[in-house]
CSV table of C-alpha atoms in Angstrom, one decimal:
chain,number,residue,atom,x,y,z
A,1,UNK,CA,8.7,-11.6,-73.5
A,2,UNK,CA,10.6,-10.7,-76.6
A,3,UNK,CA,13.5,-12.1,-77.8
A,4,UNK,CA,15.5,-9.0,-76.4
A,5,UNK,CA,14.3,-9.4,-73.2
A,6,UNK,CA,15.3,-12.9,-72.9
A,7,UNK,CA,18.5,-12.1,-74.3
A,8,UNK,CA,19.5,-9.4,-71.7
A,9,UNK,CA,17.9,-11.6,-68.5
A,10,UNK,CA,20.0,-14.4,-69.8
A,11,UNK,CA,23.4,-11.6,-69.8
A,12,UNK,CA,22.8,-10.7,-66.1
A,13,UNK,CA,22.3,-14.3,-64.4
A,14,UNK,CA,25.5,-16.0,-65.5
A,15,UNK,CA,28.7,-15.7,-64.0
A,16,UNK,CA,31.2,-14.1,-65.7
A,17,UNK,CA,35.2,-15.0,-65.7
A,18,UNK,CA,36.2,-12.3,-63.8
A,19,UNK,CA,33.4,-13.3,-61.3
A,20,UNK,CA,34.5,-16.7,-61.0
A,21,UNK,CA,38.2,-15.9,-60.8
A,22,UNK,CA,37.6,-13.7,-57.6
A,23,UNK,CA,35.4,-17.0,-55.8
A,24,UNK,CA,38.6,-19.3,-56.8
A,25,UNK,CA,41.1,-16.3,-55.0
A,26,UNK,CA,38.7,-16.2,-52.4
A,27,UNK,CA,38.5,-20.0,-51.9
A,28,UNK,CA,42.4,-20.3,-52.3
A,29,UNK,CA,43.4,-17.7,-49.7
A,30,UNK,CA,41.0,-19.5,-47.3
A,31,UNK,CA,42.4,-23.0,-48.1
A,32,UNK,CA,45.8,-21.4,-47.7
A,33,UNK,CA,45.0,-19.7,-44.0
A,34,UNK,CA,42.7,-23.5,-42.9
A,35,UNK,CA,46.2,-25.5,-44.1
A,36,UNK,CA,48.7,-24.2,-41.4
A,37,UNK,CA,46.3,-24.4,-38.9
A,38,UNK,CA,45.8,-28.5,-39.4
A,39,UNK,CA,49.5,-28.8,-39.8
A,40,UNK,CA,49.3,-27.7,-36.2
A,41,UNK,CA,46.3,-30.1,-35.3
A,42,UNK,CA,48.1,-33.1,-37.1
A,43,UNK,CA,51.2,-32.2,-34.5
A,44,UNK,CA,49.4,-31.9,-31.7
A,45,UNK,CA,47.6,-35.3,-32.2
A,46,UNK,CA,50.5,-37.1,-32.9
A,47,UNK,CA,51.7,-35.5,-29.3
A,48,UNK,CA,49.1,-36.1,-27.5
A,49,UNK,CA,49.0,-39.9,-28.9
A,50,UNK,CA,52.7,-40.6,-27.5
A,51,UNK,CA,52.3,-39.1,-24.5
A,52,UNK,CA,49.3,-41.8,-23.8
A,53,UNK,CA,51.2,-44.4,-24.7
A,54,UNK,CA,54.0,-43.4,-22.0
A,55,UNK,CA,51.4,-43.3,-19.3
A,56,UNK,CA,49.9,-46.4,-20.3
A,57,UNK,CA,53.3,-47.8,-20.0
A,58,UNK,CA,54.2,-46.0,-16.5
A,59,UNK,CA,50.8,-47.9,-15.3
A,60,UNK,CA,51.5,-51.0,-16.3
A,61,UNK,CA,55.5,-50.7,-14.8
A,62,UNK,CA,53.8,-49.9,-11.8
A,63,UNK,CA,50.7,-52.4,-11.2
A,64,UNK,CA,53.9,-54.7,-12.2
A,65,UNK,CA,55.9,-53.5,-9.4
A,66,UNK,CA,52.4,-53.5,-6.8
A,67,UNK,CA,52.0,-57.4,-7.8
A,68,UNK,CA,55.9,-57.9,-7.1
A,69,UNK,CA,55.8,-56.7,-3.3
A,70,UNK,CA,57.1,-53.0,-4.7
A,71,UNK,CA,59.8,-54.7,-6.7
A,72,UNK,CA,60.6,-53.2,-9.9
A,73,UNK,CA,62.3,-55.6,-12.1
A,74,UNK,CA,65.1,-54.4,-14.4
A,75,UNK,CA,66.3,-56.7,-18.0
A,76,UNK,CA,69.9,-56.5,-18.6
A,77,UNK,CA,69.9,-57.9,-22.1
A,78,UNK,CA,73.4,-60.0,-21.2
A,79,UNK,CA,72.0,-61.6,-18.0
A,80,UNK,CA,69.3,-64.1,-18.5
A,81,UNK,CA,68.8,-64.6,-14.9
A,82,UNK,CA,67.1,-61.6,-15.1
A,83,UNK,CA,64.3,-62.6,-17.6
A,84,UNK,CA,60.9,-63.5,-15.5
């Protein structure tokens, strides 16, 4: 190999700017499609966490009530008769 040689294998391996530049558009257009779409996820999940939390609660009202004979208590905060 000559020194020419080298030179012009060395020219068509690297990357050049403009190269690079188009893989940083291409990465930031598919960062900017994926972030919406876990906005969404992050919603859903914060959703789907509340909603079993309710239904944990609506059980354990209920098993409550089933050890009670069927009665559901009710707290009044200004009537401590109520408190069990």
């Amino acid at each position: 190999m000559t020194l020419r040689t080298t030179e012009i294998h060395a020219r068509t391996s690297a990357f050049t700017l403009i190269e690079l530049l188009v893989v940083v558009a291409i990465l930031l257009l598919l960062i900017s499609l994926l972030l919406p779409a876990l906005d969404i996820a992050r919603e859903r999940s914060v959703t789907l966490s509340c909603l079993s939390k309710e239904r944990q609660f609506a059980v354990a009202y209920i098993q409550r009530a089933g050890d009670n004979d069927g009665v559901m208590y009710s707290v009044s905060a200004g009537d401590p008769s109520l408190y069990v």
